[in-house]
Every structure is written in structure tokens, then in C-alpha cells.
Short mmCIF file of C-alpha atoms (C1' of nucleotides) in Angstrom, two decimals:
data_model
loop_
_atom_site.label_atom_id
_atom_site.label_comp_id
_atom_site.label_asym_id
_atom_site.label_seq_id
_atom_site.Cartn_x
_atom_site.Cartn_y
_atom_site.Cartn_z
CA MET V 120 -17.22 8.12 8.76
CA LYS V 121 -19.48 8.41 5.51
CA ILE V 122 -21.23 5.92 3.77
CA GLY V 123 -21.94 6.19 0.15
CA TYR V 124 -23.00 3.90 -2.72
CA PRO V 125 -22.24 3.94 -6.52
CA CYS V 126 -23.60 5.93 -9.30
CA ILE V 127 -27.39 4.77 -9.12
CA ASN V 128 -30.26 5.42 -6.85
CA GLN V 129 -32.83 2.87 -7.46
CA ARG V 130 -35.30 4.84 -5.30
CA ILE V 131 -36.06 8.20 -7.34
CA GLY V 132 -36.65 6.90 -10.80
CA CYS V 133 -34.14 9.02 -12.76
CA SER V 134 -30.69 7.77 -13.93
CA SER V 135 -27.56 10.61 -13.83
CA GLY V 136 -25.87 8.09 -16.41
CA ARG V 137 -28.18 8.07 -19.56
CA THR V 138 -26.49 7.90 -22.77
CA PHE V 139 -27.06 6.43 -26.16
CA ARG V 140 -25.19 4.69 -29.33
CA LEU V 141 -22.60 6.69 -30.80
CA ARG V 142 -24.02 6.15 -34.40
CA SER V 143 -26.84 7.99 -32.78
CA TYR V 144 -24.75 11.21 -31.98
CA SER V 145 -25.83 14.91 -32.34
CA GLU V 146 -25.03 17.67 -30.67
CA LYS V 147 -28.34 18.45 -29.43
CA ARG V 148 -28.85 14.72 -28.31
CA HIS V 149 -25.73 15.13 -26.31
CA ILE V 150 -26.50 18.62 -24.60
CA GLU V 151 -30.57 17.12 -24.32
CA THR V 152 -28.95 13.92 -22.21
CA VAL V 153 -26.08 15.48 -20.42
CA ALA V 154 -28.75 18.37 -18.99
CA GLY V 155 -30.88 15.61 -17.83
CA ASN V 156 -27.93 13.44 -15.99
CA LEU V 157 -26.88 16.59 -14.65
CA ASP V 158 -30.98 17.36 -12.86
CA CYS V 159 -30.70 13.89 -12.11
CA LEU V 160 -27.63 13.99 -10.23
CA LEU V 161 -28.35 17.13 -8.23
CA SER V 162 -32.05 15.24 -7.48
CA VAL V 163 -29.64 12.29 -6.02
CA LEU V 164 -27.55 14.58 -4.12
CA GLN V 165 -30.68 15.59 -2.28
CA PHE V 166 -32.12 12.64 -1.71
CA ASN V 167 -28.88 11.50 -0.27
CA VAL V 168 -28.37 14.64 1.71
CA GLU V 169 -31.85 13.96 3.06
CA HIS V 170 -31.55 10.55 4.07
CA GLY V 171 -27.34 11.22 5.76
CA LEU V 172 -25.55 9.26 3.06
CA LEU V 173 -23.04 12.13 2.47
CA PHE V 174 -20.37 9.77 -0.17
CA PHE V 175 -21.57 9.04 -3.59
CA ARG V 176 -19.53 8.08 -6.54
CA ILE V 177 -20.74 9.90 -9.69
CA THR V 178 -20.81 7.63 -13.26
CA SER V 179 -18.37 7.83 -15.59
CA ASP V 180 -21.33 8.41 -18.00
CA LEU V 181 -22.64 11.67 -16.62
CA VAL V 182 -21.28 13.58 -20.02
CA PRO V 183 -21.10 10.52 -22.68
CA PHE V 184 -18.61 10.07 -24.95
CA ALA V 185 -16.49 13.09 -23.10
CA SER V 186 -13.29 11.92 -24.28
CA HIS V 187 -14.55 10.50 -27.79
CA PRO V 188 -13.13 13.18 -30.58
CA ILE V 189 -16.52 12.82 -32.10
CA CYS V 190 -17.64 14.87 -28.82
CA SER V 191 -16.21 18.42 -30.51
CA TYR V 192 -18.52 21.13 -28.98
CA PRO V 193 -17.25 23.11 -25.87
CA TRP V 194 -19.82 20.99 -23.15
CA HIS V 195 -17.15 22.38 -20.39
CA ASP V 196 -18.81 25.85 -21.18
CA VAL V 197 -22.13 24.90 -21.81
CA PHE V 198 -22.66 23.25 -18.64
CA ALA V 199 -20.44 25.20 -16.52
CA ASP V 200 -23.32 26.96 -14.68
CA ARG V 201 -24.91 24.15 -13.74
CA PHE V 202 -21.59 21.86 -12.70
CA ARG V 203 -21.02 24.80 -10.20
CA GLU V 204 -24.37 24.77 -8.87
CA ILE V 205 -23.91 21.19 -8.11
CA GLY V 206 -20.42 21.60 -6.76
CA ALA V 207 -21.56 24.45 -4.63
CA PHE V 208 -24.86 22.01 -3.07
CA ILE V 209 -21.70 19.19 -2.77
CA GLY V 210 -19.72 21.47 -0.87
CA GLU V 211 -22.40 22.71 1.22
CA HIS V 212 -23.76 19.57 2.67
CA ARG V 213 -19.91 18.38 3.19
CA ILE V 214 -20.33 15.35 0.13
CA ARG V 215 -17.73 13.45 -0.46
CA ILE V 216 -17.33 12.57 -4.19
CA SER V 217 -15.52 9.66 -5.80
CA MET V 218 -15.30 8.42 -9.59
CA HIS V 219 -14.32 5.17 -11.00
CA PRO V 220 -13.64 5.24 -14.74
CA ASP V 221 -14.05 1.87 -16.16
CA GLN V 222 -11.87 -0.93 -17.42
CA PHE V 223 -10.60 0.59 -20.39
CA VAL V 224 -8.24 3.47 -18.59
CA VAL V 225 -5.15 1.43 -18.60
CA LEU V 226 -2.04 3.45 -17.50
CA ASN V 227 0.48 0.66 -18.17
CA ALA V 228 -0.91 -0.62 -21.29
CA GLY V 229 1.79 -1.65 -23.67
CA ASP V 230 0.07 -0.11 -26.25
CA PRO V 231 0.39 3.62 -26.64
CA GLY V 232 -2.72 4.34 -28.17
CA VAL V 233 -4.36 2.72 -25.59
CA VAL V 234 -2.31 5.02 -22.93
CA VAL V 235 -3.50 7.86 -24.68
CA ASN V 236 -7.00 7.00 -24.60
CA SER V 237 -6.50 6.71 -20.93
CA ILE V 238 -5.19 9.63 -20.37
CA ARG V 239 -7.78 11.52 -22.21
CA GLU V 240 -10.57 9.46 -20.07
CA LEU V 241 -8.79 10.39 -16.62
CA ARG V 242 -8.82 14.16 -18.30
CA TYR V 243 -12.37 14.15 -18.86
CA HIS V 244 -12.82 12.63 -15.07
CA ALA V 245 -10.67 15.52 -13.74
CA ASP V 246 -12.32 18.36 -15.77
CA LEU V 247 -15.49 17.36 -14.55
CA LEU V 248 -14.82 17.40 -10.66
CA ASP V 249 -12.67 20.58 -11.36
CA LEU V 250 -15.76 22.23 -12.79
CA MET V 251 -17.08 21.57 -9.96
CA HIS V 252 -15.00 23.47 -7.99
CA LEU V 253 -14.40 20.18 -5.65
CA ASP V 254 -11.10 20.36 -3.59
CA ARG V 255 -8.45 17.51 -4.03
CA SER V 256 -10.42 15.11 -1.52
CA ALA V 257 -12.54 14.27 -4.74
CA LYS V 258 -10.93 11.23 -5.64
CA ILE V 259 -10.96 9.15 -9.51
CA GLN V 260 -10.06 5.72 -8.57
CA ILE V 261 -8.36 3.26 -11.06
CA HIS V 262 -6.57 -0.36 -10.95
CA THR V 263 -2.96 -1.06 -12.14
CA GLY V 264 -3.94 -2.30 -15.12
CA GLY V 265 -2.85 -5.48 -17.17
CA VAL V 266 0.36 -7.68 -15.71
CA TYR V 267 1.85 -8.62 -19.47
CA GLY V 268 3.52 -11.36 -18.29
CA ASP V 269 5.80 -9.59 -15.96
CA LYS V 270 4.50 -7.72 -12.72
CA GLU V 271 7.59 -5.77 -11.51
CA GLN V 272 8.09 -4.37 -15.23
CA SER V 273 4.47 -3.67 -15.64
CA MET V 274 4.23 -1.54 -12.08
CA HIS V 275 7.17 0.51 -12.99
CA ARG V 276 5.67 1.31 -16.19
CA PHE V 277 2.56 2.41 -14.23
CA ALA V 278 4.81 4.46 -11.85
CA GLY V 279 6.37 5.95 -14.91
CA ARG V 280 3.09 7.33 -16.60
CA TYR V 281 1.66 8.37 -12.94
CA ASP V 282 5.09 10.38 -12.34
CA ASP V 283 4.62 12.36 -15.91
CA LEU V 284 0.55 13.01 -15.68
CA GLU V 285 -0.67 16.44 -15.39
CA LEU V 286 -1.51 17.75 -12.27
CA PRO V 287 -4.78 18.27 -12.25
CA ILE V 288 -4.95 14.20 -12.75
CA ARG V 289 -2.18 13.46 -10.19
CA ARG V 290 -3.30 15.18 -7.70
CA ARG V 291 -7.05 13.12 -7.49
CA LEU V 292 -5.96 9.46 -8.70
CA VAL V 293 -5.72 6.41 -6.02
CA VAL V 294 -4.77 3.14 -6.88
CA GLU V 295 -7.12 0.08 -5.62
CA ASN V 296 -6.10 -3.37 -5.35
CA ASP V 297 -7.93 -5.51 -8.00
CA ASP V 298 -9.69 -8.88 -7.78
CA MET V 299 -7.70 -11.07 -10.24
CA ARG V 300 -3.81 -9.55 -10.39
CA TYR V 301 -3.00 -6.44 -8.23
CA THR V 302 -3.41 -7.07 -4.46
CA VAL V 303 -2.89 -4.73 -1.91
CA GLN V 304 0.68 -5.07 -1.38
CA ASP V 305 1.52 -4.44 -4.77
CA CYS V 306 -0.32 -1.19 -4.34
CA LEU V 307 1.50 -0.37 -1.40
CA GLN V 308 4.68 -0.78 -3.42
CA LEU V 309 3.22 1.56 -6.09
CA HIS V 310 2.76 3.86 -2.99
CA GLU V 311 6.47 3.95 -2.32
CA ASP V 312 7.61 4.62 -5.54
CA THR V 313 5.50 7.14 -6.45
CA GLY V 314 3.29 8.88 -3.63
CA ILE V 315 -0.09 7.63 -5.19
CA PRO V 316 -2.68 6.78 -2.32
CA VAL V 317 -3.72 3.42 -2.07
CA LEU V 318 -7.80 2.92 -1.94
CA PHE V 319 -8.57 -0.30 -0.25
CA ASP V 320 -11.30 -2.77 -1.49
CA ALA V 321 -11.97 -5.05 1.17
CA PHE V 322 -13.98 -7.43 -1.22
CA HIS V 323 -10.97 -7.58 -4.02
CA HIS V 324 -8.61 -8.48 -0.67
CA GLU V 325 -10.81 -11.10 0.35
CA LEU V 326 -10.56 -12.82 -3.00
CA ASN V 327 -7.00 -11.89 -3.92
CA GLY V 328 -4.66 -11.34 -0.92
CA SER V 329 -3.20 -13.62 1.56
CA GLY V 330 -5.63 -13.94 4.15
CA GLU V 331 -3.92 -10.35 5.65
CA PRO V 332 -6.60 -9.54 8.33
CA ALA V 333 -9.04 -6.36 6.72
CA GLY V 334 -8.09 -3.92 9.98
CA GLU V 335 -4.13 -3.84 9.98
CA THR V 336 -4.68 -3.81 5.85
CA ALA V 337 -6.84 -1.13 5.80
CA ALA V 338 -4.41 0.68 8.51
CA LEU V 339 -1.76 0.26 6.22
CA CYS V 340 -3.68 1.71 3.07
CA SER V 341 -4.66 4.49 5.55
CA GLY V 342 -1.41 5.79 6.00
CA THR V 343 -0.91 6.15 2.23
CA TRP V 344 -3.58 9.61 2.34
CA ARG V 345 -2.04 12.85 2.79
CA PRO V 346 -4.39 15.42 4.60
CA ASP V 347 -5.47 17.22 1.90
CA ASP V 348 -6.40 14.28 -0.12
CA GLY V 349 -9.31 13.65 2.75
CA ILE V 350 -10.22 11.09 4.64
CA PRO V 351 -9.21 7.49 3.20
CA MET V 352 -11.97 5.77 0.92
CA ILE V 353 -12.81 1.75 1.52
CA ASP V 354 -14.70 0.17 -0.94
CA TYR V 355 -16.59 -2.78 0.49
CA SER V 356 -18.80 -5.42 -0.51
CA SER V 357 -19.53 -9.19 0.39
CA ARG V 358 -19.97 -12.36 -2.43
CA GLN V 359 -23.09 -13.26 -3.36
CA PRO V 360 -23.74 -16.39 -1.86
CA LEU V 361 -24.00 -19.74 -4.40
CA ASP V 362 -23.02 -17.19 -7.10
CA ARG V 363 -19.41 -16.78 -9.05
CA ARG V 364 -16.48 -15.81 -7.78
CA GLY V 365 -15.99 -12.03 -7.94
CA ARG V 366 -19.86 -11.50 -7.99
CA HIS V 367 -20.74 -8.79 -5.56
CA ALA V 368 -23.73 -9.41 -3.07
CA GLU V 369 -27.43 -8.34 -4.22
CA THR V 370 -27.95 -7.11 -1.11
CA LEU V 371 -25.84 -6.25 2.53
CA ASP V 372 -24.95 -9.16 4.53
CA ARG V 373 -25.23 -7.81 8.17
CA GLY V 374 -23.49 -10.11 9.77
CA HIS V 375 -20.16 -10.00 7.36
CA PHE V 376 -20.77 -5.96 7.48
CA ARG V 377 -20.72 -5.56 11.37
CA LYS V 378 -18.00 -7.96 11.40
CA PHE V 379 -15.80 -5.86 8.72
CA LEU V 380 -16.81 -2.83 11.04
CA ALA V 381 -15.71 -4.62 14.23
CA GLU V 382 -12.30 -5.31 12.35
CA THR V 383 -11.58 -1.78 11.14
CA MET V 384 -13.34 0.03 14.44
CA PRO V 385 -10.54 2.24 15.73
CA LEU V 386 -9.85 3.87 11.80
CA ASP V 387 -11.88 6.47 10.07
CA PHE V 388 -12.90 6.42 6.64
CA ASP V 389 -15.37 6.96 4.29
CA LEU V 390 -17.21 3.94 3.07
CA MET V 391 -18.28 3.07 -0.52
CA LEU V 392 -20.72 -0.12 -0.55
CA GLU V 393 -20.57 -1.62 -3.71
CA ILE V 394 -23.79 -3.60 -3.30
CA LYS V 395 -26.36 -4.34 -5.93
CA ASP V 396 -29.49 -2.80 -4.39
CA LYS V 397 -27.66 0.39 -4.14
CA GLU V 398 -29.05 2.99 -1.72
CA LYS V 399 -31.05 0.34 0.11
CA SER V 400 -28.11 -1.22 1.43
CA ALA V 401 -25.94 1.89 2.04
CA LEU V 402 -29.11 3.03 4.71
CA LEU V 403 -29.55 -0.18 6.29
CA ALA V 404 -25.21 -0.01 6.77
CA ALA V 405 -25.30 3.79 8.01
CA GLU V 406 -28.04 2.65 10.55
CA ILE V 407 -25.95 -0.29 11.78
CA ALA V 408 -22.60 1.97 11.65
CA ALA V 409 -24.19 4.16 13.66
CA GLY V 410 -25.45 2.05 16.24
CA ASP V 411 -21.86 -0.27 16.23
CA ARG V 412 -19.79 2.58 16.28
CA ARG V 413 -22.08 4.44 19.14
CA LEU V 414 -21.68 0.81 21.07
CA TYR V 415 -17.81 1.43 20.51
CA GLN V 416 -17.39 4.55 21.55
CA ALA V 417 -19.57 3.94 25.10
"C1'" DC D 75 -45.18 -2.69 -26.04
"C1'" DC D 76 -41.94 -6.75 -25.46
"C1'" DC D 77 -37.47 -9.09 -26.96
"C1'" DT D 78 -32.62 -9.38 -28.14
"C1'" DG D 79 -28.66 -7.91 -30.44
"C1'" DT D 80 -25.53 -4.84 -29.42
"C1'" DC D 81 -22.87 -1.04 -27.47
"C1'" DA D 82 -15.95 3.42 -27.78
"C1'" DA D 83 -12.56 1.90 -25.33
"C1'" DG D 84 -8.91 -3.33 -22.65
"C1'" DT D 85 -7.27 -7.62 -20.21
"C1'" DC D 86 -7.51 -12.18 -18.57
"C1'" DA D 87 -9.64 -16.68 -18.10
"C1'" DC D 88 -12.14 -20.23 -19.76
"C1'" DG D 89 -13.75 -23.63 -22.75
"C1'" DC Y 121 -10.33 -18.44 -31.46
"C1'" DG Y 122 -14.87 -16.73 -29.58
"C1'" DT Y 123 -17.29 -15.38 -25.09
"C1'" DG Y 124 -17.95 -13.33 -20.50
"C1'" DA Y 125 -17.17 -11.04 -16.78
"C1'" DC Y 126 -15.54 -6.68 -14.94
"C1'" DT Y 127 -18.23 -1.10 -11.17
"C1'" DT Y 128 -22.89 -0.25 -13.82
"C1'" DG Y 129 -27.05 -2.57 -18.06
"C1'" DA Y 130 -29.54 -0.06 -21.30
"C1'" DC Y 131 -30.40 1.65 -26.25
"C1'" DA Y 132 -32.44 0.98 -30.53
"C1'" DG Y 133 -34.40 -1.49 -33.90
"C1'" DG Y 134 -37.37 -5.29 -35.33
"C1'" DG Y 135 -41.39 -7.78 -34.41
#
DNA sequence: CCCTGTCAAGTCACG
DNA sequence: CGTGACTTGACAGGG
């Protein structure tokens, strides 16, 4: 099990997702921003290796506006060497990588323009991982999308669009249950229809499931990953006490986390901690998991 | 320096 | 119909 956190390291004082307003766009500004983001990404990955955190989600803002028409210079070529160096570091230290495009990627949208933009955005994510020469275990996780008043038809539309995707995208894409609309059961159905691996989000499942036990549900999702997809990924969080429904915890809830570990114990997976204080909780979780798993193996 | 309106993009719930 | 939430606030202009 590798443990990780998404996008931002709060300790080392740089951001790999710096951006700027579209109206401030210039090629010079863009190149400077991306160069800074890549430097920071490597620093964060170095920190992670030094601290035993070998799973990381790369921010979608690494290359701002990458799928926007305004970004028309060949950034792939400009930064090819840098991407390769970072990818080599990732490979050398066996770091697991994920990316999570934001809510604007809606593969099953009714509006063809939204679908075109979504595929452009997915192509950017796939290009980035390809430029780093990562194998297909580096994943891009998305949600199913909208329901539009007819879930069955909307799932069917997702399946058709997935089947039609170009291979560099399709080989990396995994689908994750969300907290409002598409449950794990829905995602498992999509796997049946298309073969897409299912990324289990334990927190979303608590909010948007029928009480199926986490361990069994995680095992079902694990069965959807092929060997060259890498070992399954799972997203974990708990609810921020007293806060609104879907709010992620500010810091790791030890009791909740140990219960989750116990429930899923026989399974191997890479665990993404979607907790607000980032590497702080990831470090704590790694410590707890190491202890509990040692206990389990004894 | 601090404050805050606004930011490329979609969907849906809520009031 | 307008606003806020989402996985993640933070840029940029004005005071």
C-alpha cells in the first residue's frame, strides 16, 4: 500500500498549480508559470520520497489553459526534457501517480460542445502523463457526469463515449463513484459495459450508497482493475464534524481511519487521502497504517 | 500591505 | 432565477 495526498504540499512553500487570469495570458507569462510549476512538482515529489509517501495526485493546473485555444504554442516540445526528467524521478522511486480533472469534464453531456471540450481536457491530462513516459498505471479519474433526468440513458451515453475515446486517453481513464449521483453500483455496471476500472471513493460511498460494507465494496472495485492498470486506487476521507454534508475533514480522524483499514485489511491498494491538511494527515495515516498492518501480519 | 470581486469550462440542489 | 458546492482557492486590481 502506498499512501498519498492530492496536489498541494503545505510544508515546503511552493505551488505546482500556479495560474493566472485568462486575460493576463501571454506566452512569456505561461512559460514562466509552467517552469515554476514543474520545479515545484519535482520538489514536492522529492519531499514525498524522503517521507515515504509514494502516491501523489498531480494538479490539473500544472499547465494552465492547456486545453484552451489561447494556448497555441508547442508547450509539449518546450518542456519535453523537463517532463522526461520528472518522469524519470517518478519511475526511479516507483511513485504512483493519479490526476483528477475537475467538474468541467462531462463525457456524457448532452451538449456536443461540452463533450468536445471534455475530450480536449482529457487529452491534455493523457499527454502530460505520456510526456513523463509513465506506464498505464498512472491514472486519470473522472466521474460519470450528469443524470439529465434519465440515469440509464446517461450511463449508456457515457459507455458509448468511452468506447470511442482515443487509446492514449482510454488506457488511463478510471471512473469514480460520486457523492450525489452515480453510486459504486452504477460504476460497476459501467465496468460491465465497457471494462473501465472503478476507483472506489470510500467517503462518497458513505454519503451516496446503500450501506454496503466498505471492505466488500472495495473488493468488488478491485476486481475491475487489470494487472497493467496497477494495483487499485482508493480515495479516502471522512466528514468534517458539524459541517455540511459533503465537506472533507480538516484533519485525519484516527478512529474512522483505523476502522476503514480494518474493514479493508486483506486488500492491497494505493490510498489517496482527501483530507484538507494534506501531507500532514498523509504522514500520520502512513504511520497508523504501517503499525496496524504489521499487527495484522503478525 | 490588505481586502475582496471574480475567475475557462458543468451539473444540480437549494432558496 | 441566482448562488454555492464540488477535489483545489488564489489572482489581480483597488484602496
